[in-house]
Structures are given as structure tokens and as C-alpha cells.
Amino acid sequence: MGRVDWLFVAVGAAVTLVSGTVLARSTLGRYLQSGFERIGVVGRVAVIAVVAVAVWTALFALEPPVVPALSLVAGATSALLLVELSRLLTAEDSPVE
């Protein structure tokens, strides 16, 4: 099972980079962020739990091929690390100077 589908790694990374940068800074992104903040900690936990259950259910119902699915997740996770590192380094109150 040591295979990687590089196309899916690239798609996962690209979608995460676009959604974590361009879309996050758009009007829609700011609207969703403010709504997420308004619902409080309990609301955020509930939303995250519902999304996690929906993804888990979809995985069992659809049974996607393992290699492309894991490659997609690997690409998204890698890009998420880059997005958050970029935010940390470019923040005005960044601890890194």
C-alpha cells in the first residue's frame, strides 16, 4: 500500500491553498469567519463534529479508492501546514522576526 497518487496530492494541496488564502480573505471568507466566531466554542465544536460525522459517513457509504483518498488528504494536510506557517510568519504580532 506504499503507493501515492501525485495527481490527488496536487489537487488536495491546490484546493487547500486556494481556500486557505484567496477564499479566506474574500468577502465570503470573512462572512463565514465572523459567523463561526459568533456561534461560540460550543457551536464550533458542534459544527466540526457534524462535518466529521458527515465525512466519516460518506467514506463508508461511497467507499472511495484508498490510494487517491489518502493522497488527497496528504496533499491537503501538507498545504494546510504551509498556509498556517505563512500566516504565522506574516502576522503583525508574529513571534518570529
Short mmCIF file of N, CA and C in Angstrom, two decimals:
data_model
loop_
_atom_site.label_atom_id
_atom_site.label_comp_id
_atom_site.label_asym_id
_atom_site.label_seq_id
_atom_site.Cartn_x
_atom_site.Cartn_y
_atom_site.Cartn_z
N MET A 1 0.82 -1.20 0.00
CA MET A 1 0.00 0.00 0.00
C MET A 1 0.86 1.26 0.00
N GLY A 2 2.11 1.19 -0.30
CA GLY A 2 3.00 2.33 -0.25
C GLY A 2 2.91 3.24 -1.46
N ARG A 3 1.84 3.15 -2.22
CA ARG A 3 1.72 3.98 -3.42
C ARG A 3 1.13 5.34 -3.08
N VAL A 4 1.46 6.31 -3.94
CA VAL A 4 0.93 7.67 -3.81
C VAL A 4 0.44 8.09 -5.18
N ASP A 5 -0.73 8.69 -5.23
CA ASP A 5 -1.25 9.24 -6.47
C ASP A 5 -0.97 10.74 -6.46
N TRP A 6 0.08 11.14 -7.16
CA TRP A 6 0.56 12.52 -7.10
C TRP A 6 -0.44 13.52 -7.63
N LEU A 7 -1.30 13.10 -8.54
CA LEU A 7 -2.35 14.00 -9.02
C LEU A 7 -3.27 14.39 -7.87
N PHE A 8 -3.66 13.43 -7.07
CA PHE A 8 -4.54 13.72 -5.94
C PHE A 8 -3.82 14.50 -4.85
N VAL A 9 -2.53 14.28 -4.67
CA VAL A 9 -1.75 15.09 -3.73
C VAL A 9 -1.78 16.54 -4.19
N ALA A 10 -1.57 16.77 -5.49
CA ALA A 10 -1.57 18.13 -6.04
C ALA A 10 -2.95 18.77 -5.93
N VAL A 11 -4.01 18.02 -6.21
CA VAL A 11 -5.37 18.56 -6.10
C VAL A 11 -5.68 18.93 -4.66
N GLY A 12 -5.36 18.05 -3.72
CA GLY A 12 -5.60 18.35 -2.31
C GLY A 12 -4.85 19.58 -1.86
N ALA A 13 -3.59 19.70 -2.29
CA ALA A 13 -2.78 20.85 -1.92
C ALA A 13 -3.33 22.13 -2.56
N ALA A 14 -3.69 22.06 -3.83
CA ALA A 14 -4.18 23.26 -4.53
C ALA A 14 -5.49 23.76 -3.93
N VAL A 15 -6.42 22.86 -3.66
CA VAL A 15 -7.71 23.26 -3.09
C VAL A 15 -7.49 23.88 -1.70
N THR A 16 -6.62 23.28 -0.91
CA THR A 16 -6.36 23.81 0.42
C THR A 16 -5.66 25.17 0.35
N LEU A 17 -4.70 25.32 -0.54
CA LEU A 17 -4.00 26.60 -0.67
C LEU A 17 -4.95 27.71 -1.11
N VAL A 18 -5.80 27.41 -2.09
CA VAL A 18 -6.74 28.43 -2.57
C VAL A 18 -7.76 28.77 -1.49
N SER A 19 -8.32 27.75 -0.84
CA SER A 19 -9.33 28.03 0.18
C SER A 19 -8.72 28.66 1.42
N GLY A 20 -7.48 28.35 1.71
CA GLY A 20 -6.84 28.90 2.90
C GLY A 20 -6.23 30.27 2.70
N THR A 21 -6.14 30.72 1.47
CA THR A 21 -5.54 32.04 1.21
C THR A 21 -6.54 32.94 0.51
N VAL A 22 -6.77 32.71 -0.75
CA VAL A 22 -7.61 33.59 -1.57
C VAL A 22 -9.04 33.64 -1.05
N LEU A 23 -9.67 32.49 -0.90
CA LEU A 23 -11.07 32.47 -0.44
C LEU A 23 -11.22 32.94 1.00
N ALA A 24 -10.24 32.64 1.84
CA ALA A 24 -10.33 33.05 3.25
C ALA A 24 -10.31 34.56 3.39
N ARG A 25 -9.65 35.24 2.46
CA ARG A 25 -9.56 36.71 2.53
C ARG A 25 -10.65 37.42 1.73
N SER A 26 -11.53 36.65 1.11
CA SER A 26 -12.61 37.24 0.32
C SER A 26 -13.75 37.67 1.24
N THR A 27 -14.74 38.33 0.67
CA THR A 27 -15.92 38.74 1.44
C THR A 27 -16.62 37.52 2.02
N LEU A 28 -16.77 36.48 1.23
CA LEU A 28 -17.40 35.25 1.71
C LEU A 28 -16.60 34.64 2.86
N GLY A 29 -15.30 34.61 2.74
CA GLY A 29 -14.45 34.06 3.79
C GLY A 29 -14.57 34.83 5.09
N ARG A 30 -14.59 36.17 4.98
CA ARG A 30 -14.74 36.99 6.19
C ARG A 30 -16.13 36.80 6.81
N TYR A 31 -17.15 36.65 5.97
CA TYR A 31 -18.52 36.42 6.46
C TYR A 31 -18.60 35.09 7.21
N LEU A 32 -18.03 34.04 6.63
CA LEU A 32 -18.06 32.73 7.29
C LEU A 32 -17.26 32.74 8.58
N GLN A 33 -16.13 33.44 8.57
CA GLN A 33 -15.31 33.54 9.78
C GLN A 33 -16.06 34.25 10.90
N SER A 34 -16.73 35.35 10.58
CA SER A 34 -17.47 36.08 11.62
C SER A 34 -18.64 35.23 12.14
N GLY A 35 -19.29 34.50 11.26
CA GLY A 35 -20.37 33.62 11.69
C GLY A 35 -19.86 32.50 12.58
N PHE A 36 -18.70 31.96 12.25
CA PHE A 36 -18.09 30.89 13.04
C PHE A 36 -17.72 31.42 14.42
N GLU A 37 -17.25 32.66 14.48
CA GLU A 37 -16.89 33.27 15.77
C GLU A 37 -18.14 33.57 16.60
N ARG A 38 -19.23 33.97 15.94
CA ARG A 38 -20.47 34.32 16.65
C ARG A 38 -21.11 33.12 17.35
N ILE A 39 -20.93 31.92 16.82
CA ILE A 39 -21.62 30.77 17.41
C ILE A 39 -20.94 30.25 18.67
N GLY A 40 -19.78 30.78 19.01
CA GLY A 40 -19.12 30.40 20.25
C GLY A 40 -18.41 29.06 20.17
N VAL A 41 -17.77 28.71 21.26
CA VAL A 41 -16.97 27.49 21.31
C VAL A 41 -17.84 26.24 21.16
N VAL A 42 -18.96 26.20 21.86
CA VAL A 42 -19.84 25.03 21.78
C VAL A 42 -20.37 24.87 20.36
N GLY A 43 -20.76 25.96 19.72
CA GLY A 43 -21.24 25.91 18.34
C GLY A 43 -20.16 25.43 17.39
N ARG A 44 -18.93 25.90 17.59
CA ARG A 44 -17.82 25.48 16.73
C ARG A 44 -17.56 23.98 16.88
N VAL A 45 -17.57 23.51 18.10
CA VAL A 45 -17.37 22.08 18.34
C VAL A 45 -18.47 21.27 17.66
N ALA A 46 -19.71 21.77 17.75
CA ALA A 46 -20.84 21.08 17.13
C ALA A 46 -20.69 21.05 15.61
N VAL A 47 -20.30 22.16 15.01
CA VAL A 47 -20.12 22.21 13.55
C VAL A 47 -19.01 21.25 13.13
N ILE A 48 -17.91 21.27 13.83
CA ILE A 48 -16.79 20.39 13.50
C ILE A 48 -17.22 18.92 13.65
N ALA A 49 -17.97 18.61 14.70
CA ALA A 49 -18.43 17.23 14.91
C ALA A 49 -19.38 16.79 13.79
N VAL A 50 -20.29 17.66 13.39
CA VAL A 50 -21.23 17.32 12.31
C VAL A 50 -20.48 17.08 11.00
N VAL A 51 -19.51 17.93 10.69
CA VAL A 51 -18.73 17.76 9.46
C VAL A 51 -17.93 16.46 9.54
N ALA A 52 -17.32 16.18 10.69
CA ALA A 52 -16.55 14.94 10.84
C ALA A 52 -17.42 13.72 10.64
N VAL A 53 -18.61 13.72 11.23
CA VAL A 53 -19.54 12.59 11.06
C VAL A 53 -19.98 12.47 9.61
N ALA A 54 -20.24 13.59 8.95
CA ALA A 54 -20.65 13.56 7.54
C ALA A 54 -19.55 12.99 6.66
N VAL A 55 -18.31 13.39 6.89
CA VAL A 55 -17.18 12.88 6.10
C VAL A 55 -17.00 11.39 6.37
N TRP A 56 -17.03 11.00 7.64
CA TRP A 56 -16.88 9.60 8.01
C TRP A 56 -17.97 8.74 7.36
N THR A 57 -19.21 9.23 7.41
CA THR A 57 -20.33 8.51 6.80
C THR A 57 -20.15 8.39 5.29
N ALA A 58 -19.74 9.49 4.66
CA ALA A 58 -19.53 9.47 3.21
C ALA A 58 -18.44 8.47 2.83
N LEU A 59 -17.39 8.39 3.64
CA LEU A 59 -16.31 7.44 3.34
C LEU A 59 -16.82 6.01 3.38
N PHE A 60 -17.66 5.68 4.35
CA PHE A 60 -18.19 4.32 4.43
C PHE A 60 -19.24 4.06 3.35
N ALA A 61 -20.04 5.07 3.04
CA ALA A 61 -21.11 4.88 2.05
C ALA A 61 -20.55 4.81 0.63
N LEU A 62 -19.59 5.65 0.32
CA LEU A 62 -19.07 5.73 -1.05
C LEU A 62 -17.90 4.79 -1.31
N GLU A 63 -17.20 4.40 -0.26
CA GLU A 63 -16.03 3.54 -0.36
C GLU A 63 -15.08 3.97 -1.47
N PRO A 64 -14.48 5.17 -1.35
CA PRO A 64 -13.56 5.62 -2.38
C PRO A 64 -12.29 4.78 -2.38
N PRO A 65 -11.58 4.73 -3.50
CA PRO A 65 -10.31 4.00 -3.54
C PRO A 65 -9.34 4.59 -2.50
N VAL A 66 -8.62 3.74 -1.82
CA VAL A 66 -7.79 4.17 -0.69
C VAL A 66 -6.64 5.07 -1.12
N VAL A 67 -5.89 4.69 -2.14
CA VAL A 67 -4.70 5.46 -2.52
C VAL A 67 -5.06 6.89 -2.92
N PRO A 68 -6.03 7.12 -3.81
CA PRO A 68 -6.37 8.51 -4.14
C PRO A 68 -6.91 9.29 -2.93
N ALA A 69 -7.71 8.65 -2.10
CA ALA A 69 -8.27 9.34 -0.93
C ALA A 69 -7.17 9.76 0.03
N LEU A 70 -6.26 8.85 0.34
CA LEU A 70 -5.17 9.19 1.26
C LEU A 70 -4.21 10.19 0.63
N SER A 71 -4.02 10.12 -0.67
CA SER A 71 -3.15 11.09 -1.35
C SER A 71 -3.77 12.48 -1.30
N LEU A 72 -5.08 12.57 -1.46
CA LEU A 72 -5.79 13.85 -1.36
C LEU A 72 -5.62 14.44 0.04
N VAL A 73 -5.79 13.61 1.05
CA VAL A 73 -5.64 14.06 2.43
C VAL A 73 -4.19 14.48 2.70
N ALA A 74 -3.23 13.75 2.18
CA ALA A 74 -1.82 14.10 2.38
C ALA A 74 -1.50 15.45 1.75
N GLY A 75 -2.01 15.69 0.56
CA GLY A 75 -1.79 16.98 -0.10
C GLY A 75 -2.43 18.12 0.66
N ALA A 76 -3.66 17.91 1.12
CA ALA A 76 -4.38 18.95 1.87
C ALA A 76 -3.68 19.23 3.19
N THR A 77 -3.24 18.20 3.87
CA THR A 77 -2.57 18.39 5.15
C THR A 77 -1.25 19.12 4.98
N SER A 78 -0.50 18.78 3.96
CA SER A 78 0.77 19.46 3.69
C SER A 78 0.54 20.93 3.38
N ALA A 79 -0.45 21.22 2.57
CA ALA A 79 -0.74 22.61 2.22
C ALA A 79 -1.25 23.38 3.42
N LEU A 80 -2.03 22.73 4.28
CA LEU A 80 -2.53 23.38 5.49
C LEU A 80 -1.37 23.82 6.38
N LEU A 81 -0.36 22.98 6.47
CA LEU A 81 0.84 23.33 7.22
C LEU A 81 1.49 24.58 6.62
N LEU A 82 1.59 24.64 5.30
CA LEU A 82 2.18 25.82 4.64
C LEU A 82 1.34 27.07 4.85
N VAL A 83 0.02 26.95 4.76
CA VAL A 83 -0.86 28.11 4.95
C VAL A 83 -0.70 28.66 6.37
N GLU A 84 -0.72 27.78 7.35
CA GLU A 84 -0.61 28.24 8.74
C GLU A 84 0.77 28.80 9.04
N LEU A 85 1.81 28.22 8.48
CA LEU A 85 3.16 28.74 8.65
C LEU A 85 3.26 30.13 8.02
N SER A 86 2.67 30.30 6.86
CA SER A 86 2.66 31.60 6.19
C SER A 86 1.93 32.64 7.03
N ARG A 87 0.79 32.27 7.60
CA ARG A 87 0.05 33.21 8.45
C ARG A 87 0.86 33.59 9.68
N LEU A 88 1.54 32.62 10.26
CA LEU A 88 2.36 32.89 11.44
C LEU A 88 3.49 33.85 11.10
N LEU A 89 4.14 33.63 9.97
CA LEU A 89 5.30 34.45 9.60
C LEU A 89 4.89 35.85 9.12
N THR A 90 3.67 36.02 8.62
CA THR A 90 3.28 37.32 8.09
C THR A 90 2.37 38.10 9.03
N ALA A 91 2.03 37.54 10.18
CA ALA A 91 1.17 38.23 11.13
C ALA A 91 1.91 39.43 11.70
N GLU A 92 1.17 40.49 11.98
CA GLU A 92 1.78 41.71 12.52
C GLU A 92 2.40 41.47 13.88
N ASP A 93 1.79 40.62 14.68
CA ASP A 93 2.32 40.33 16.01
C ASP A 93 3.07 39.00 16.04
N SER A 94 3.71 38.69 14.91
CA SER A 94 4.41 37.42 14.77
C SER A 94 5.54 37.31 15.78
N PRO A 95 5.66 36.14 16.44
CA PRO A 95 6.77 35.94 17.37
C PRO A 95 8.10 35.75 16.63
N VAL A 96 8.02 35.49 15.32
CA VAL A 96 9.22 35.28 14.52
C VAL A 96 9.56 36.59 13.82
N GLU A 97 10.78 37.07 14.04
CA GLU A 97 11.16 38.35 13.41
C GLU A 97 12.33 38.17 12.49
#
